Structure formats: structure tokens, C-alpha cells
């Protein structure tokens, strides 16, 4: 199975709730895709003006295709989270995230051709980054990492990213079944829009 086909199918699944950007450039380096999710929930009495509370939840996911996962790639993923995703995407360069921020999940989706070595499997499982803002009163940011390997069709995550494992495992089946991917769905939508014009 090719990493490009796997990613294409994965993006189709994420595109239902995430805004997808392809490609995505960080510090001059191009990555195949980035996804952004935002949810706003509020509680009010009778009318919206009587707002009791509101919370904002976010997820930022960066997809990386690679031949194999090595220590340098794990360090790159950590650096992206700490030096780009958290300060730029979460805090927007400010001291704190915007008011109402509850949490931001910072996810790295690794799609590798080769199986993980025992050392890299351990590195992914122990991958951790979490930052609270004003003792979590202004919420927190948390790193998730998920790795799918094409050669053995395995998925490995850190503890906080474990809920995504099923999505990534099911994706192998969907690619084999030839379900339409993100690229094809976007082409069909563009053709449909062109036909209406």
C-alpha cells in the first residue's frame, strides 16, 4: 500500500469535520497536508444574550509521509509542536490562547512505508507534550501522535492519541476496498460547481 493512497483516504475521513489544506509549509519545509477543527459550545438561559458560559475546542493535525520513522523524525515532530503549533496556531503569538479556549489537541499523523523498530515504537508510545495556561483556567494544549505503517499495516500511538487508532486501522481496509479518496471527492465537487456555472 502506498503512503499517498493511505493519506488520500485518511483526508477524506477528516474532511467531514476538518478544514484541509494541501500542501502546508512550516519554516520553509512542505508537508503533504494540515487539518484544522474548531468547536464552539455555549450554555445560555432562554436567549443567547443570557450566556452562562462558552468553550472553544480545537485540533490541529499535521500529516507527514516518510519512508521510515527514525529518532530525527520524532525530534522534528516534537519541535513542530513546541515551536510552531503551540505558539503560532494555539496562542497566535500572544501570551495566552483566546478567551474561552478549553483545549487544543496538537496531532502529528505519521504515515510510513516501513514497520517501526522496537525503539521507535517505544519513542512514539512515550511521546508527550502538554502545556496549561494559567493553571488550566485558560485551558491546555496536548500532543497526540499516531503512526500508520504500510508494510505491516500497523498503527501505533502515544497514550493521549490512542482514540485515533481505530480510525487509522480502519483506513487500511477502506483503501483496499477502493473507496473514493479526498482527491476524487474534491474533483467531483469542482466538476459539479463548474457544471452549475
Backbone as CSV, one residue per row, in Angstrom:
resi,resn,N_x,N_y,N_z,CA_x,CA_y,CA_z,C_x,C_y,C_z
1,UNK,0.847,-1.183,0.000,0.000,0.000,0.000,0.894,1.249,0.000
2,UNK,0.536,2.233,-0.817,1.325,3.460,-0.913,0.884,4.463,0.149
3,UNK,1.862,5.203,0.659,1.533,6.215,1.677,0.583,7.263,1.110
4,UNK,0.736,7.618,-0.171,-0.120,8.647,-0.785,-1.573,8.192,-0.833
5,UNK,-1.808,6.907,-1.143,-3.176,6.378,-1.195,-3.785,6.335,0.208
6,UNK,-2.971,5.940,1.167,-3.440,5.889,2.556,-3.809,7.290,3.042
7,UNK,-2.949,8.278,2.787,-3.217,9.649,3.202,-4.459,10.192,2.508
8,UNK,-4.613,9.911,1.219,-5.767,10.398,0.458,-7.073,9.903,1.076
9,UNK,-7.104,8.635,1.479,-8.297,8.074,2.110,-8.513,8.669,3.498
10,UNK,-7.416,8.877,4.226,-7.500,9.458,5.569,-8.032,10.886,5.518
11,UNK,-7.585,11.650,4.539,-8.051,13.038,4.397,-9.549,13.090,4.092
12,UNK,-10.040,12.097,3.341,-11.488,12.048,3.082,-12.256,11.950,4.387
13,UNK,-11.753,11.118,5.299,-12.428,10.941,6.588,-12.354,12.215,7.430
14,UNK,-11.186,12.811,7.475,-11.030,14.033,8.268,-11.800,15.206,7.675
15,UNK,-11.970,15.227,6.358,-12.589,16.391,5.712,-14.051,16.600,6.101
16,UNK,-14.668,15.588,6.709,-16.046,15.753,7.168,-16.172,16.761,8.301
17,UNK,-15.118,16.918,9.104,-15.167,17.832,10.249,-13.985,18.807,10.297
18,UNK,-12.968,18.567,9.486,-11.768,19.415,9.479,-11.668,20.202,8.180
19,UNK,-11.097,21.406,8.265,-10.699,22.138,7.063,-9.325,21.608,6.678
20,UNK,-9.175,21.181,5.438,-7.927,20.576,4.982,-7.177,21.544,4.072
21,UNK,-5.878,21.685,4.333,-5.001,22.485,3.471,-3.933,21.571,2.897
22,UNK,-3.732,21.661,1.574,-2.703,20.860,0.906,-1.951,21.708,-0.090
23,UNK,-0.653,21.720,-0.122,0.250,21.279,0.941,0.277,22.326,2.055
24,UNK,1.113,22.099,3.068,1.222,23.040,4.185,2.713,23.255,4.462
25,UNK,3.117,24.522,4.559,4.534,24.843,4.712,4.816,25.378,6.117
26,UNK,5.816,24.790,6.776,6.273,25.248,8.088,7.777,25.481,8.005
27,UNK,8.194,26.702,8.306,9.625,27.062,8.284,10.284,26.671,6.974
28,UNK,9.601,26.880,5.888,10.169,26.608,4.571,10.096,25.155,4.132
29,UNK,9.615,24.271,4.989,9.501,22.856,4.625,8.053,22.515,4.318
30,UNK,7.846,21.810,3.227,6.493,21.473,2.790,6.064,20.109,3.325
31,UNK,4.862,20.081,3.892,4.257,18.843,4.382,3.020,18.562,3.525
32,UNK,2.631,17.283,3.383,1.549,16.963,2.444,0.175,17.525,2.800
33,UNK,-0.120,17.676,4.097,-1.459,18.170,4.447,-1.528,18.613,5.910
34,UNK,-2.491,19.510,6.163,-2.773,20.016,7.511,-4.289,20.091,7.657
35,UNK,-4.783,19.739,8.842,-6.214,19.828,9.101,-6.496,20.657,10.341
36,UNK,-7.605,21.418,10.289,-7.981,22.310,11.391,-9.430,22.056,11.780
37,UNK,-9.663,21.866,13.078,-11.013,21.650,13.605,-11.285,22.667,14.707
38,UNK,-12.516,23.203,14.730,-12.922,24.162,15.760,-14.347,23.848,16.193
39,UNK,-14.577,23.874,17.504,-15.925,23.658,18.036,-16.205,24.700,19.112
40,UNK,-17.369,25.344,19.009,-17.798,26.342,19.999,-19.082,25.847,20.648
41,UNK,-19.058,25.740,21.967,-20.245,25.303,22.716,-20.579,26.378,23.736
42,UNK,-21.865,26.690,23.846,-22.265,27.686,24.846,-23.544,27.260,25.553
43,UNK,-23.683,27.726,26.778,-24.867,27.460,27.593,-25.503,28.796,27.933
44,UNK,-26.783,28.914,27.622,-27.465,30.173,27.922,-28.873,29.886,28.426
45,UNK,-29.484,30.886,29.049,-30.833,30.765,29.592,-31.800,31.512,28.683
46,UNK,-32.725,30.806,28.089,-33.796,31.345,27.249,-33.315,32.078,26.006
47,UNK,-32.459,33.064,26.135,-31.971,33.824,24.978,-30.446,33.839,24.976
48,UNK,-29.869,34.008,23.815,-28.405,33.973,23.687,-27.718,35.081,24.483
49,UNK,-28.406,36.173,24.708,-27.796,37.282,25.456,-27.532,36.897,26.916
50,UNK,-28.280,35.922,27.437,-28.086,35.467,28.819,-27.131,34.265,28.817
51,UNK,-25.929,34.490,28.325,-24.934,33.437,28.193,-24.322,33.107,29.552
52,UNK,-24.405,31.837,29.952,-23.824,31.417,31.221,-22.333,31.093,31.063
53,UNK,-21.991,30.370,29.993,-20.600,30.047,29.708,-20.475,29.595,28.258
54,UNK,-19.250,29.644,27.764,-18.968,29.114,26.434,-17.539,28.565,26.423
55,UNK,-17.319,27.568,25.598,-15.986,26.975,25.498,-15.639,26.741,24.028
56,UNK,-14.359,26.851,23.738,-13.859,26.622,22.388,-12.849,25.480,22.425
57,UNK,-13.022,24.534,21.513,-12.116,23.390,21.412,-11.522,23.354,20.011
58,UNK,-10.251,22.977,19.934,-9.539,22.987,18.659,-8.748,21.697,18.481
59,UNK,-8.501,21.347,17.231,-7.489,20.339,16.933,-6.768,20.765,15.669
60,UNK,-5.447,20.669,15.724,-4.581,20.934,14.581,-3.855,19.636,14.288
61,UNK,-3.922,19.180,13.036,-3.244,17.931,12.696,-2.358,18.136,11.474
62,UNK,-1.111,17.744,11.619,-0.152,17.829,10.529,0.189,16.406,10.095
63,UNK,0.077,16.153,8.789,0.365,14.830,8.246,1.769,14.815,7.643
64,UNK,2.500,13.749,7.937,3.861,13.596,7.427,3.990,12.218,6.785
65,UNK,4.424,12.185,5.523,4.719,10.925,4.842,6.227,10.698,4.913
66,UNK,6.625,9.455,5.156,8.043,9.152,5.284,8.319,7.703,4.897
67,UNK,9.554,7.422,4.537,9.927,6.033,4.256,9.956,5.245,5.556
68,UNK,10.633,5.814,6.572,10.714,5.151,7.869,10.741,6.198,8.977
69,UNK,10.353,5.777,10.157,10.375,6.664,11.322,11.688,6.431,12.056
70,UNK,12.442,7.527,12.235,13.679,7.443,12.994,13.669,8.508,14.091
71,UNK,14.717,8.544,14.878,14.775,9.480,16.003,14.720,10.926,15.528
72,UNK,15.337,11.210,14.384,15.329,12.575,13.846,13.902,13.029,13.536
73,UNK,13.074,12.123,13.015,11.682,12.478,12.694,10.863,12.697,13.968
74,UNK,11.099,11.894,14.988,10.406,12.084,16.270,10.780,13.446,16.853
75,UNK,12.052,13.803,16.775,12.504,15.112,17.268,11.924,16.248,16.446
76,UNK,11.800,16.045,15.138,11.183,17.056,14.267,9.715,17.256,14.655
77,UNK,9.004,16.163,14.906,7.594,16.242,15.300,7.451,17.020,16.606
78,UNK,8.315,16.728,17.562,8.268,17.433,18.853,8.566,18.923,18.668
79,UNK,9.550,19.224,17.841,9.910,20.611,17.574,8.769,21.373,16.903
80,UNK,8.093,20.734,15.955,6.958,21.369,15.269,5.862,21.710,16.277
81,UNK,5.577,20.780,17.177,4.544,21.008,18.176,4.937,22.144,19.123
82,UNK,6.140,22.066,19.655,6.575,23.031,20.674,6.875,24.418,20.113
83,UNK,7.484,24.467,18.931,7.958,25.746,18.405,7.065,26.353,17.329
84,UNK,6.103,25.585,16.813,5.208,26.142,15.796,3.729,25.977,16.148
85,UNK,3.283,24.748,16.316,1.845,24.531,16.516,1.326,25.223,17.777
86,UNK,2.029,25.063,18.897,1.540,25.666,20.145,1.635,27.198,20.118
87,UNK,2.790,27.798,19.825,2.842,29.268,19.878,2.119,29.965,18.721
88,UNK,2.152,29.378,17.517,1.578,30.050,16.341,0.103,29.704,16.148
89,UNK,-0.230,28.420,16.172,-1.610,28.009,15.894,-2.534,28.132,17.105
90,UNK,-2.006,27.877,18.306,-2.849,27.942,19.504,-2.888,29.359,20.066
91,UNK,-1.719,29.914,20.363,-1.667,31.240,21.018,-1.620,32.399,20.033
92,UNK,-1.406,32.108,18.755,-1.322,33.159,17.725,-0.273,34.213,18.079
93,UNK,0.813,33.779,18.727,1.896,34.678,19.099,1.664,35.453,20.384
94,UNK,0.499,35.320,20.989,0.180,36.032,22.236,0.660,35.208,23.435
95,UNK,0.533,35.801,24.611,0.940,35.098,25.836,0.014,33.932,26.152
96,UNK,-1.288,34.121,25.864,-2.302,33.111,26.182,-3.191,32.859,24.967
97,UNK,-3.852,31.703,24.922,-4.866,31.480,23.879,-6.034,32.437,24.091
98,UNK,-6.912,32.585,23.103,-8.059,33.490,23.251,-8.984,33.080,24.394
99,UNK,-9.727,34.031,24.914,-10.701,33.758,25.983,-11.681,32.687,25.498
100,UNK,-12.077,31.806,26.395,-12.997,30.722,26.037,-12.286,29.457,25.594
101,UNK,-10.973,29.532,25.416,-10.201,28.351,25.000,-10.269,27.273,26.077
102,UNK,-10.678,26.079,25.683,-10.737,24.964,26.623,-9.556,24.011,26.393
103,UNK,-9.399,23.548,25.155,-8.242,22.714,24.849,-7.897,22.799,23.373
104,UNK,-6.644,22.503,23.083,-6.162,22.362,21.709,-5.376,21.060,21.637
105,UNK,-5.814,20.171,20.760,-5.058,18.958,20.513,-4.121,19.227,19.335
106,UNK,-2.850,18.932,19.535,-1.826,19.136,18.516,-1.393,17.750,18.047
107,UNK,-1.852,17.361,16.872,-1.690,15.988,16.408,-0.714,15.901,15.246
108,UNK,0.161,14.919,15.326,1.052,14.590,14.216,0.625,13.219,13.697
109,UNK,0.259,13.159,12.421,-0.107,11.894,11.787,1.035,11.428,10.896
110,UNK,1.761,10.414,11.341,2.889,9.875,10.585,2.412,8.711,9.717
111,UNK,2.769,8.743,8.447,2.417,7.657,7.535,3.725,7.154,6.931
112,UNK,4.141,5.972,7.363,5.458,5.446,6.999,5.345,4.185,6.150
113,UNK,6.294,4.019,5.246,6.329,2.814,4.409,6.769,1.597,5.214
114,UNK,7.829,1.755,5.999,8.450,0.629,6.695,7.898,0.441,8.111
115,UNK,7.925,-0.798,8.619,7.482,-1.049,10.000,8.348,-0.292,11.000
116,UNK,7.802,-0.059,12.173,8.550,0.597,13.241,9.527,-0.375,13.886
117,UNK,10.690,0.131,14.235,11.608,-0.673,15.041,11.080,-0.653,16.474
118,UNK,11.494,-1.587,17.305,11.063,-1.563,18.710,11.391,-0.237,19.403
119,UNK,12.546,0.358,19.056,12.941,1.625,19.671,11.995,2.761,19.269
120,UNK,11.589,2.788,17.984,10.696,3.858,17.521,9.273,3.649,18.034
121,UNK,8.872,2.400,18.171,7.555,2.120,18.768,7.518,2.653,20.205
122,UNK,8.601,2.439,20.929,8.700,2.925,22.303,8.725,4.458,22.330
123,UNK,9.445,5.065,21.391,9.531,6.534,21.326,8.159,7.146,21.071
124,UNK,7.376,6.530,20.198,6.024,7.048,19.917,5.125,6.868,21.139
125,UNK,5.178,5.720,21.761,4.323,5.471,22.933,4.628,6.423,24.085
126,UNK,5.891,6.845,24.194,6.288,7.745,25.286,6.310,9.220,24.871
127,UNK,5.881,9.519,23.647,5.856,10.896,23.146,4.878,11.717,23.990
128,UNK,5.335,12.834,24.533,4.465,13.617,25.418,4.783,15.105,25.335
129,UNK,3.725,15.885,25.234,3.847,17.342,25.345,2.503,17.859,25.843
130,UNK,2.525,18.621,26.902,1.299,19.227,27.418,1.650,20.562,28.060
131,UNK,0.825,21.550,27.777,1.053,22.879,28.338,-0.275,23.459,28.810
132,UNK,-0.324,23.868,30.080,-1.511,24.507,30.642,-1.323,26.019,30.660
133,UNK,-2.439,26.732,30.642,-2.409,28.191,30.631,-3.124,28.703,31.879
134,UNK,-2.377,29.442,32.694,-2.904,29.964,33.959,-3.544,28.859,34.784
135,UNK,-2.739,27.827,35.060,-3.192,26.672,35.852,-4.431,26.012,35.236
136,UNK,-4.458,25.972,33.914,-5.536,25.380,33.107,-6.840,26.169,33.145
137,UNK,-6.846,27.334,33.785,-8.057,28.171,33.758,-8.345,28.610,32.328
138,UNK,-7.267,28.859,31.538,-7.421,29.235,30.133,-7.218,28.007,29.233
139,UNK,-7.364,26.831,29.798,-7.280,25.605,29.012,-5.875,25.039,28.921
140,UNK,-5.701,24.118,27.976,-4.413,23.449,27.821,-4.219,23.007,26.376
141,UNK,-2.967,22.730,26.040,-2.610,22.130,24.751,-2.002,20.767,25.031
142,UNK,-2.300,19.813,24.157,-1.841,18.437,24.386,-1.445,17.800,23.055
143,UNK,-0.297,17.119,23.051,0.191,16.478,21.831,-0.339,15.064,21.683
144,UNK,-0.765,14.751,20.461,-1.148,13.396,20.081,-0.261,13.009,18.907
145,UNK,0.195,11.775,18.887,0.946,11.285,17.732,0.409,9.921,17.354
146,UNK,0.181,9.748,16.043,-0.350,8.498,15.510,0.521,8.101,14.329
147,UNK,0.943,6.847,14.292,1.781,6.387,13.196,1.177,5.146,12.558
148,UNK,0.972,5.200,11.240,0.498,4.042,10.482,1.632,3.583,9.573
149,UNK,1.917,2.291,9.592,2.996,1.753,8.759,2.407,0.843,7.685
150,UNK,2.775,1.109,6.424,2.161,0.441,5.281,2.579,-1.019,5.137
151,UNK,3.852,-1.329,5.364,4.362,-2.680,5.109,3.677,-3.743,5.958
152,UNK,3.402,-3.420,7.221,2.772,-4.397,8.115,1.366,-4.004,8.554
153,UNK,0.879,-2.873,8.043,-0.476,-2.375,8.347,-0.732,-2.290,9.845
154,UNK,0.200,-1.672,10.543,0.093,-1.489,11.985,-0.089,-0.017,12.329
155,UNK,-0.680,0.243,13.493,-0.882,1.601,13.984,-0.334,1.680,15.402
156,UNK,0.421,2.726,15.671,0.994,2.949,16.996,0.717,4.391,17.396
157,UNK,0.340,4.618,18.644,0.042,5.967,19.120,0.677,6.196,20.489
158,UNK,0.743,7.460,20.881,1.068,7.740,22.283,-0.226,7.583,23.083
159,UNK,-0.138,7.685,24.387,-1.304,7.434,25.234,-2.451,8.399,24.920
160,UNK,-2.133,9.676,24.764,-3.193,10.669,24.529,-3.797,10.554,23.130
161,UNK,-3.102,9.924,22.217,-3.616,9.784,20.852,-4.301,8.468,20.579
162,UNK,-4.490,7.652,21.610,-4.992,6.284,21.423,-6.389,6.213,20.804
163,UNK,-7.217,7.238,20.993,-8.583,7.190,20.451,-8.607,7.225,18.929
164,UNK,-7.522,7.717,18.322,-7.465,7.793,16.857,-7.050,6.469,16.222
165,UNK,-6.603,5.515,17.022,-6.070,4.261,16.482,-7.077,3.524,15.606
166,UNK,-8.322,3.463,16.008,-9.335,2.733,15.226,-9.536,3.365,13.850
167,UNK,-9.602,4.683,13.796,-9.758,5.393,12.524,-8.625,5.016,11.571
168,UNK,-7.399,5.016,12.080,-6.227,4.718,11.251,-6.198,3.247,10.848
169,UNK,-6.621,2.354,11.734,-6.664,0.923,11.393,-7.724,0.656,10.329
170,UNK,-8.904,1.243,10.510,-9.984,1.059,9.532,-9.614,1.612,8.161
171,UNK,-8.721,2.584,8.141,-8.334,3.217,6.889,-7.638,2.236,5.948
172,UNK,-6.905,1.250,6.500,-6.269,0.243,5.652,-7.322,-0.505,4.842
173,UNK,-8.400,-0.898,5.498,-9.480,-1.631,4.829,-10.124,-0.782,3.735
174,UNK,-10.377,0.496,4.047,-11.046,1.362,3.077,-10.202,1.594,1.832
175,UNK,-8.881,1.675,1.995,-8.001,1.820,0.828,-8.075,0.557,-0.024
176,UNK,-8.020,-0.612,0.613,-8.079,-1.890,-0.119,-9.403,-2.045,-0.862
177,UNK,-10.480,-1.542,-0.268,-11.803,-1.650,-0.900,-11.990,-0.642,-2.027
178,UNK,-11.024,0.253,-2.190,-11.082,1.213,-3.294,-12.100,2.325,-3.108
179,UNK,-12.400,2.655,-1.868,-13.341,3.744,-1.623,-12.761,5.046,-2.153
180,UNK,-13.611,5.957,-2.628,-13.084,7.219,-3.176,-12.341,8.012,-2.108
181,UNK,-11.218,8.562,-2.494,-10.411,9.347,-1.571,-10.742,10.830,-1.629
182,UNK,-10.009,11.584,-0.867,-10.216,13.032,-0.771,-10.046,13.711,-2.126
183,UNK,-9.009,13.340,-2.862,-8.724,13.964,-4.157,-9.903,13.790,-5.111
184,UNK,-10.439,12.578,-5.178,-11.543,12.306,-6.100,-12.811,13.054,-5.692
185,UNK,-13.077,13.095,-4.406,-14.265,13.815,-3.932,-14.158,15.303,-4.251
186,UNK,-12.958,15.871,-4.071,-12.760,17.290,-4.389,-12.923,17.545,-5.886
187,UNK,-12.423,16.642,-6.725,-12.562,16.790,-8.175,-14.028,16.726,-8.587
188,UNK,-14.787,15.808,-7.971,-16.211,15.687,-8.282,-16.979,16.937,-7.863
189,UNK,-16.616,17.492,-6.701,-17.269,18.721,-6.243,-16.954,19.897,-7.159
190,UNK,-15.702,19.979,-7.612,-15.321,21.062,-8.526,-16.055,20.933,-9.861
191,UNK,-16.175,19.693,-10.350,-16.871,19.462,-11.607,-18.346,19.831,-11.475
192,UNK,-18.919,19.502,-10.338,-20.323,19.822,-10.076,-20.536,21.338,-10.024
193,UNK,-19.625,22.037,-9.375,-19.711,23.505,-9.295,-19.522,24.139,-10.669
194,UNK,-18.613,23.586,-11.484,-18.375,24.109,-12.834,-19.604,23.888,-13.702
195,UNK,-20.276,22.761,-13.503,-21.479,22.463,-14.281,-22.626,23.412,-13.979
196,UNK,-22.660,23.926,-12.743,-23.721,24.868,-12.378,-23.467,26.266,-12.905
197,UNK,-22.183,26.596,-13.138,-21.824,27.958,-13.563,-22.241,28.223,-14.987
